[in-house]
Coordinates of C-alpha atoms in Angstrom, one line a residue:
X2 CA 0.3 0.0 0.5
X3 CA 2.8 2.2 0.5
X4 CA 3.5 2.3 -2.8
X5 CA 0.6 4.1 -3.4
X6 CA 0.3 7.4 -4.6
X7 CA -0.3 9.5 -1.0
X8 CA -3.5 10.8 -2.3
X9 CA -4.5 7.7 -2.8
X10 CA -4.1 6.5 0.3
X11 CA -5.2 9.7 2.2
X12 CA -8.8 8.5 0.2
X13 CA -8.5 5.0 1.3
X14 CA -7.6 5.8 5.1
X15 CA -10.6 8.8 4.7
X16 CA -13.1 6.1 4.9
X17 CA -11.9 4.7 8.3
X18 CA -14.0 5.9 11.1
X19 CA -13.7 3.7 14.1
X20 CA -11.3 5.8 16.4
X21 CA -9.8 2.3 18.0
X22 CA -8.8 1.2 14.0
X23 CA -7.6 5.5 13.5
X24 CA -5.6 4.7 17.0
X25 CA -4.0 2.0 15.5
X26 CA -3.1 3.4 11.8
X27 CA -1.3 6.2 13.0
X28 CA 1.4 3.5 14.4
X29 CA 1.3 2.4 11.3
X30 CA 4.0 4.6 9.7
X31 CA 4.4 8.5 9.3
X32 CA 2.7 8.4 6.1
X33 CA -0.4 7.0 7.3
X34 CA -0.7 9.1 10.1
X35 CA 0.0 12.0 7.9
X36 CA -3.4 10.9 6.5
X37 CA -5.8 11.7 9.6
X38 CA -6.4 14.7 9.2
X39 CA -8.2 14.0 6.2
X40 CA -11.3 11.6 8.2
X41 CA -14.5 13.0 7.4
X42 CA -16.6 10.4 10.5
X43 CA -15.5 10.0 13.9
X44 CA -17.4 7.3 15.6
X45 CA -16.6 6.4 19.4
X46 CA -17.8 2.2 20.4
X47 CA -19.6 2.1 23.6
X48 CA -16.8 -0.2 25.6
X49 CA -13.1 1.5 23.8
X50 CA -12.1 3.1 27.0
X51 CA -13.3 0.0 29.2
X52 CA -9.5 -0.9 30.1
X53 CA -8.0 2.3 29.7
X54 CA -4.5 3.1 32.1
X55 CA -2.8 5.7 32.7
X56 CA -4.0 9.2 33.4
X57 CA -5.6 10.7 30.4
X58 CA -9.6 10.5 30.5
X59 CA -11.6 9.4 27.7
X60 CA -12.9 13.7 27.6
X61 CA -9.0 14.4 26.4
X62 CA -8.4 11.5 24.6
X63 CA -11.3 12.0 22.7
X64 CA -10.4 15.6 22.3
X65 CA -6.7 15.1 21.2
X66 CA -8.0 12.3 18.2
X67 CA -10.9 15.8 17.0
X68 CA -8.0 18.2 17.3
X69 CA -6.0 16.3 15.0
X70 CA -8.8 16.1 12.3
X71 CA -9.4 19.5 10.0
X72 CA -12.8 19.1 8.6
X73 CA -15.0 16.5 10.7
X74 CA -18.2 16.3 8.9
X75 CA -20.0 13.3 11.1
X76 CA -19.3 12.6 15.1
X77 CA -21.0 9.5 16.8
X78 CA -19.9 9.1 20.5
X79 CA -21.2 6.2 22.3
X80 CA -19.1 5.8 25.0
X81 CA -19.2 7.8 28.1
X82 CA -18.6 11.8 28.5
X83 CA -18.9 14.8 30.5
X84 CA -21.0 18.1 29.2
X85 CA -17.8 19.7 30.0
X86 CA -16.1 17.3 27.3
X87 CA -18.7 17.8 25.1
X88 CA -18.5 21.7 25.0
X89 CA -15.0 21.3 24.3
X90 CA -15.5 18.8 21.6
X91 CA -18.2 20.7 19.2
X92 CA -16.8 24.4 20.2
X93 CA -13.4 23.4 18.3
X94 CA -15.4 21.1 15.3
X95 CA -17.2 24.5 14.6
X96 CA -19.1 24.8 11.6
X97 CA -17.5 21.8 9.9
X98 CA -19.8 19.2 11.9
X99 CA -23.1 18.3 9.8
X100 CA -24.3 15.1 11.4
X101 CA -23.9 14.4 15.4
X102 CA -25.2 11.0 17.3
X103 CA -24.9 10.6 21.0
X104 CA -25.6 8.0 23.7
X105 CA -26.5 10.6 26.8
X106 CA -26.7 8.9 29.7
X107 CA -28.4 10.7 31.7
X108 CA -32.3 10.2 32.0
X109 CA -31.8 9.8 35.0
X110 CA -32.7 13.0 36.8
X111 CA -29.9 13.1 39.3
X112 CA -27.0 12.5 36.9
X113 CA -28.5 15.0 34.8
X114 CA -28.7 17.4 37.8
X115 CA -24.7 17.0 38.1
X116 CA -23.5 18.6 34.9
X117 CA -23.7 22.4 35.0
X118 CA -24.3 23.0 31.9
X119 CA -26.3 20.3 30.7
X120 CA -25.4 17.9 28.3
X121 CA -28.2 19.0 26.3
X122 CA -27.4 23.0 26.6
X123 CA -23.8 21.6 24.8
X124 CA -25.1 20.9 21.6
X125 CA -26.0 24.6 21.3
X126 CA -22.2 24.5 19.8
X127 CA -23.0 22.5 17.1
X128 CA -25.4 25.0 15.2
X129 CA -24.4 24.2 12.0
X130 CA -25.5 19.9 11.8
X131 CA -28.1 18.8 9.6
X132 CA -28.9 15.7 11.2
X133 CA -28.9 15.2 15.2
X134 CA -29.7 11.1 16.8
X135 CA -30.0 11.7 20.9
X136 CA -30.0 8.5 23.1
X137 CA -30.7 7.7 26.4
X138 CA -32.2 11.5 27.4
X139 CA -33.8 13.4 30.1
X140 CA -35.5 16.7 28.2
X141 CA -37.5 18.0 31.3
X142 CA -36.7 21.4 31.2
X143 CA -36.2 23.5 27.7
X144 CA -32.5 23.1 26.6
X145 CA -30.9 26.9 26.2
X146 CA -30.1 26.4 22.9
X147 CA -30.2 29.0 19.4
X148 CA -32.0 28.0 16.3
X149 CA -30.6 25.3 14.3
X150 CA -31.8 26.9 11.0
X151 CA -30.0 23.8 9.0
X152 CA -31.2 20.8 11.1
X153 CA -33.5 18.4 8.6
X154 CA -33.2 15.5 11.3
X155 CA -34.2 14.9 14.7
X156 CA -34.1 11.6 16.6
X157 CA -34.3 11.3 19.8
X158 CA -34.9 7.4 21.3
X159 CA -35.4 6.0 25.0
X160 CA -36.0 9.7 26.1
X161 CA -38.2 11.1 29.4
X162 CA -39.6 14.8 28.4
X163 CA -42.0 17.2 29.6
X164 CA -44.7 18.7 27.2
X165 CA -42.8 22.3 27.3
X166 CA -39.5 20.9 27.0
X167 CA -40.5 19.0 23.3
X168 CA -42.3 21.9 22.3
X169 CA -38.9 24.1 22.8
X170 CA -36.9 21.9 21.4
X171 CA -39.0 21.7 18.2
X172 CA -39.1 25.4 18.5
X173 CA -35.2 25.5 17.8
X174 CA -35.5 23.4 14.6
X175 CA -37.8 25.0 12.8
X176 CA -36.9 23.7 8.8
X177 CA -36.8 19.8 10.3
X178 CA -37.8 17.1 7.8
X179 CA -37.6 14.5 9.5
X180 CA -38.7 13.9 13.2
X181 CA -38.7 10.7 15.1
X182 CA -39.4 9.9 18.8
X183 CA -39.1 6.6 19.7
X184 CA -39.5 5.0 23.5
X185 CA -40.3 8.6 24.7
X186 CA -42.2 9.0 28.4
X187 CA -43.7 11.1 30.3
X188 CA -45.4 13.3 27.2
X189 CA -49.2 14.0 27.6
X190 CA -50.1 16.9 25.4
X191 CA -48.1 17.2 22.1
X192 CA -48.4 19.8 19.6
X193 CA -46.3 20.0 16.4
X194 CA -45.9 22.3 13.7
X195 CA -43.2 21.7 11.4
X196 CA -43.8 23.6 7.8
X197 CA -41.5 21.5 5.8
X198 CA -42.0 17.7 7.8
X199 CA -42.2 14.9 5.4
X200 CA -41.6 12.1 7.8
X201 CA -42.5 11.6 11.5
X202 CA -42.6 8.9 13.6
X203 CA -43.9 9.1 17.2
X204 CA -43.4 6.6 19.7
X205 CA -44.8 7.6 23.2
X206 CA -43.9 5.1 26.0
X207 CA -46.9 4.9 28.9
X208 CA -50.6 4.1 29.3
X209 CA -51.5 5.0 25.6
X210 CA -53.6 8.5 26.1
X211 CA -51.6 11.1 25.1
X212 CA -52.6 13.6 23.5
X213 CA -51.2 14.8 19.2
X214 CA -51.7 17.5 17.3
X215 CA -50.1 17.9 14.3
X216 CA -49.7 20.4 11.4
X217 CA -47.0 19.6 8.8
X218 CA -48.2 20.7 5.2
X219 CA -45.5 18.5 3.6
X220 CA -45.9 15.6 5.3
X221 CA -45.4 12.0 3.7
X222 CA -44.8 9.4 6.3
X223 CA -46.7 9.5 9.2
X224 CA -46.2 6.9 12.0
X225 CA -47.8 7.1 15.8
X226 CA -48.1 4.7 18.8
X227 CA -49.4 5.3 22.4
X228 CA -51.9 8.2 21.5
X229 CA -56.0 8.1 22.2
X230 CA -56.3 11.1 20.3
X231 CA -55.4 12.0 17.2
X232 CA -55.8 15.4 15.2
X233 CA -53.8 15.9 12.0
X234 CA -54.5 19.1 9.6
X235 CA -52.9 19.2 6.7
X236 CA -52.8 15.5 4.7
X237 CA -53.1 16.4 1.3
X238 CA -49.6 14.9 0.5
X239 CA -49.9 12.1 3.3
X240 CA -48.7 8.8 1.2
X241 CA -48.1 6.1 4.6
X242 CA -49.9 6.4 7.7
X243 CA -49.6 4.1 10.7
X244 CA -51.5 4.5 13.9
X245 CA -51.6 2.0 17.2
X246 CA -51.5 1.7 20.6
X247 CA -50.6 -1.3 22.9
X248 CA -51.3 0.3 26.4
X249 CA -55.0 2.5 25.9
X250 CA -57.5 2.7 23.5
X251 CA -58.1 4.8 20.5
X252 CA -61.0 7.4 21.0
X253 CA -60.7 10.0 18.8
X254 CA -58.8 11.0 14.9
X255 CA -59.2 13.6 13.4
X256 CA -57.5 14.0 9.9
X257 CA -58.1 16.2 7.1
X258 CA -58.6 14.7 3.3
X259 CA -56.2 11.8 2.3
X260 CA -56.8 11.7 -0.5
X261 CA -52.8 11.0 -1.8
X262 CA -53.1 8.3 0.7
X263 CA -51.7 5.1 -0.7
X264 CA -50.6 2.5 2.5
X265 CA -53.1 2.6 5.8
X266 CA -52.2 0.5 8.8
X267 CA -54.3 0.7 12.3
X268 CA -53.2 -1.7 15.4
X269 CA -53.9 -2.1 18.8
X270 CA -56.1 -3.9 21.3
X271 CA -59.4 -1.7 21.4
X272 CA -60.4 1.4 19.6
X273 CA -63.7 3.0 19.7
X274 CA -65.4 2.1 16.2
X275 CA -66.3 6.1 15.5
X276 CA -62.5 6.3 15.1
X277 CA -62.1 2.8 12.7
X278 CA -65.2 3.4 10.5
X279 CA -64.2 7.2 10.2
X280 CA -60.0 5.9 8.9
X281 CA -61.6 3.3 6.7
X282 CA -64.3 6.1 5.4
X283 CA -61.6 8.7 4.7
X284 CA -58.7 6.0 2.9
X285 CA -60.9 5.3 0.3
X286 CA -58.4 5.3 -2.4
X287 CA -55.9 3.0 -0.1
X288 CA -54.0 0.5 -2.0
X289 CA -52.3 -1.1 1.1
X290 CA -54.6 -2.1 4.3
X291 CA -53.5 -3.7 7.4
X292 CA -55.7 -3.8 10.2
X293 CA -55.1 -5.4 13.6
X294 CA -57.2 -4.4 15.9
X295 CA -58.6 -7.2 18.3
X296 CA -61.5 -5.1 19.8
X297 CA -63.7 -1.7 20.0
X298 CA -66.0 -0.3 22.2
X299 CA -66.2 3.4 23.2
X300 CA -65.5 2.5 27.6
X301 CA -63.6 -0.4 29.3
X302 CA -65.6 -3.3 27.8
X303 CA -63.8 -5.2 25.0
X304 CA -66.5 -5.7 22.3
X305 CA -66.2 -7.2 18.8
X306 CA -66.2 -5.6 15.3
X307 CA -69.9 -4.9 14.6
X308 CA -71.0 -6.5 10.7
X309 CA -69.6 -5.2 7.4
X310 CA -70.8 -5.8 4.6
X311 CA -68.6 -7.7 2.5
X312 CA -69.7 -6.1 -0.8
X313 CA -70.0 -2.5 0.7
X314 CA -66.1 -2.6 1.6
X315 CA -65.0 -3.6 -1.3
X316 CA -66.5 -1.4 -3.4
X317 CA -65.8 2.1 -0.9
X318 CA -62.0 0.8 -1.4
X319 CA -61.9 0.1 -5.5
X320 CA -58.2 0.8 -5.4
X321 CA -56.8 -1.5 -2.6
X322 CA -53.7 -4.0 -3.8
X323 CA -52.8 -5.5 -0.5
X324 CA -55.4 -6.5 2.2
X325 CA -54.0 -8.0 5.7
X326 CA -57.1 -8.8 7.8
X327 CA -56.5 -9.9 11.5
X328 CA -58.5 -11.5 14.1
X329 CA -61.7 -9.2 14.3
X330 CA -61.5 -7.3 11.1
X331 CA -61.8 -11.1 9.3
X332 CA -64.3 -11.9 11.8
X333 CA -66.7 -8.8 11.0
X334 CA -66.4 -9.7 7.2
X335 CA -67.6 -13.3 7.6
X336 CA -70.9 -12.2 8.9
X337 CA -74.1 -14.2 8.2
X338 CA -75.7 -11.3 6.4
X339 CA -72.4 -10.0 5.0
X340 CA -72.5 -12.2 1.3
X341 CA -76.0 -12.8 1.2
X342 CA -76.6 -10.4 -1.7
X343 CA -73.9 -10.2 -4.1
X344 CA -74.7 -8.8 -7.6
X345 CA -73.3 -10.9 -10.3
X346 CA -71.7 -7.9 -11.8
X347 CA -69.9 -7.3 -8.9
X348 CA -66.0 -7.3 -8.7
X349 CA -62.5 -7.0 -6.4
X350 CA -61.0 -4.5 -9.4
X351 CA -57.2 -4.1 -8.0
X352 CA -56.6 -7.1 -4.7
X353 CA -53.4 -8.8 -5.1
X354 CA -52.9 -9.9 -2.1
X355 CA -54.6 -11.0 0.8
X356 CA -53.3 -11.6 4.5
X357 CA -56.0 -13.1 6.6
X358 CA -55.7 -14.0 10.1
X359 CA -57.8 -16.8 11.6
X360 CA -58.0 -17.2 15.6
X361 CA -61.4 -19.1 16.5
X362 CA -63.0 -21.9 14.1
X363 CA -66.3 -20.0 15.2
X364 CA -68.7 -19.5 12.1
X365 CA -66.3 -21.4 9.8
X366 CA -68.8 -21.7 7.9
X367 CA -69.4 -17.9 7.4
X368 CA -65.0 -18.0 7.2
X369 CA -65.0 -20.6 4.6
X370 CA -67.4 -18.4 2.4
X371 CA -65.4 -15.2 2.7
X372 CA -62.1 -16.8 1.7
X373 CA -63.6 -18.4 -1.4
X374 CA -65.8 -15.4 -2.4
X375 CA -62.2 -12.9 -2.1
X376 CA -60.6 -15.6 -4.7
X377 CA -63.8 -15.9 -6.9
X378 CA -64.6 -12.1 -6.9
X379 CA -60.2 -10.9 -6.9
X380 CA -59.9 -11.2 -10.6
X381 CA -56.5 -10.4 -9.9
X382 CA -55.6 -12.2 -7.0
X383 CA -52.2 -13.4 -6.6
X384 CA -51.6 -14.9 -3.1
X385 CA -53.9 -15.4 -0.7
X386 CA -52.0 -16.6 2.9
X387 CA -53.6 -17.6 5.9
X388 CA -52.3 -17.5 9.1
X389 CA -53.8 -20.0 11.2
X390 CA -52.8 -18.1 15.1
X391 CA -53.3 -19.8 18.8
X392 CA -56.4 -21.9 17.3
X393 CA -57.4 -23.5 20.7
X394 CA -60.5 -25.3 20.9
X395 CA -61.0 -29.0 22.5
X396 CA -64.1 -29.5 19.7
X397 CA -63.7 -31.0 16.4
X398 CA -64.7 -28.3 15.0
X399 CA -61.5 -27.1 15.1
X400 CA -60.1 -30.1 13.6
X401 CA -63.1 -30.1 10.5
X402 CA -62.2 -26.0 9.7
X403 CA -58.6 -26.8 9.1
X404 CA -59.0 -29.5 7.0
X405 CA -61.6 -27.4 5.1
X406 CA -58.6 -24.8 5.3
X407 CA -56.0 -27.7 3.7
X408 CA -58.7 -28.7 1.0
X409 CA -59.3 -25.2 0.1
X410 CA -55.5 -24.5 -0.5
X411 CA -55.2 -27.9 -2.3
X412 CA -57.7 -26.9 -4.9
X413 CA -56.7 -23.5 -5.2
X414 CA -52.6 -24.2 -4.5
X415 CA -51.2 -21.8 -6.7
X416 CA -52.6 -18.9 -5.0
X417 CA -53.3 -20.0 -1.3
X418 CA -51.0 -20.7 1.1
X419 CA -51.1 -21.7 5.1
X420 CA -48.9 -20.4 7.9

């Protein structure tokens, strides 16, 4: 490698980013050591200083490596560090830094209070970043930030937040295009107004009773978990929508017209039926529909889905290409009167793939009739997967039902499969 021109060596070594490898390269030769200032990215793993000996501290070692680099654009630090160390590094890097990712490790409140200024406050020195990712952070007080005018991507994972503190964080990032809040607890009422936001993923940990109000005219992708009340003001660009609540009940959904929506996923233990029916009505042009809601009901009592007319459902969703119907949704389509009056001209025009989850042998005749109807009227159907999930019954009806499904699969083996 030493026979290569200096420019080639510099280019190859500039793609090394693990700090341990960087330190090793400096010991190989003077030519290799002289290439280190041209690094663009630097990564400090979680355990890099576990066996540290001598008088140097992790903060000082990181500072030494960073100070030898001319123009560092990306810094990822998973190892422990202090607020003083962080402030020192970011002040040195200045405007060259574009991407910053930190494992903060200050989610426990008494740890955060020991550092003044806080680690979160120190991030203001990285005012020119375009991407900021924070892990394990406590945001119960508003950070002392100026505006991050170039920040386009913000990710906060595993955090404790307060409503007002999060609001101030987002106000300091007015040009965000991507926002991810994952595994965040402590939020009760969240209001987001970001005019340039295109992608948003919100995962709120807790009782599932958070309130969300979102205004983002350019929003294309939205995933929400853990909210009972959701309002999205402008939805003309929204293409992909996923709403779930693993802990609580989804009570109210309030969206604008979903004219561009292509994919809708609704999941959870319990949704109010008004919320489900409203989502299905608004998503009339959807191409992919995933439904995994176990129960409905406006109060604590868990109720089954009401009957859904098979013909009306597919007539109201003419562009539907892929349909995932789990448990309660499939059962609702299999009610006694669902297929009573089917017009001879009825077809399901666009359906290509169906995934059905069956949990109970009850109403076996209606369920088989629905499966057969999907095959009969789905003129472009290419694949049907039937998932038999946790079907428990000591009655012989379970065996009979399973035999019927197996025979159905055997006679339509090119399309139907069983899992």
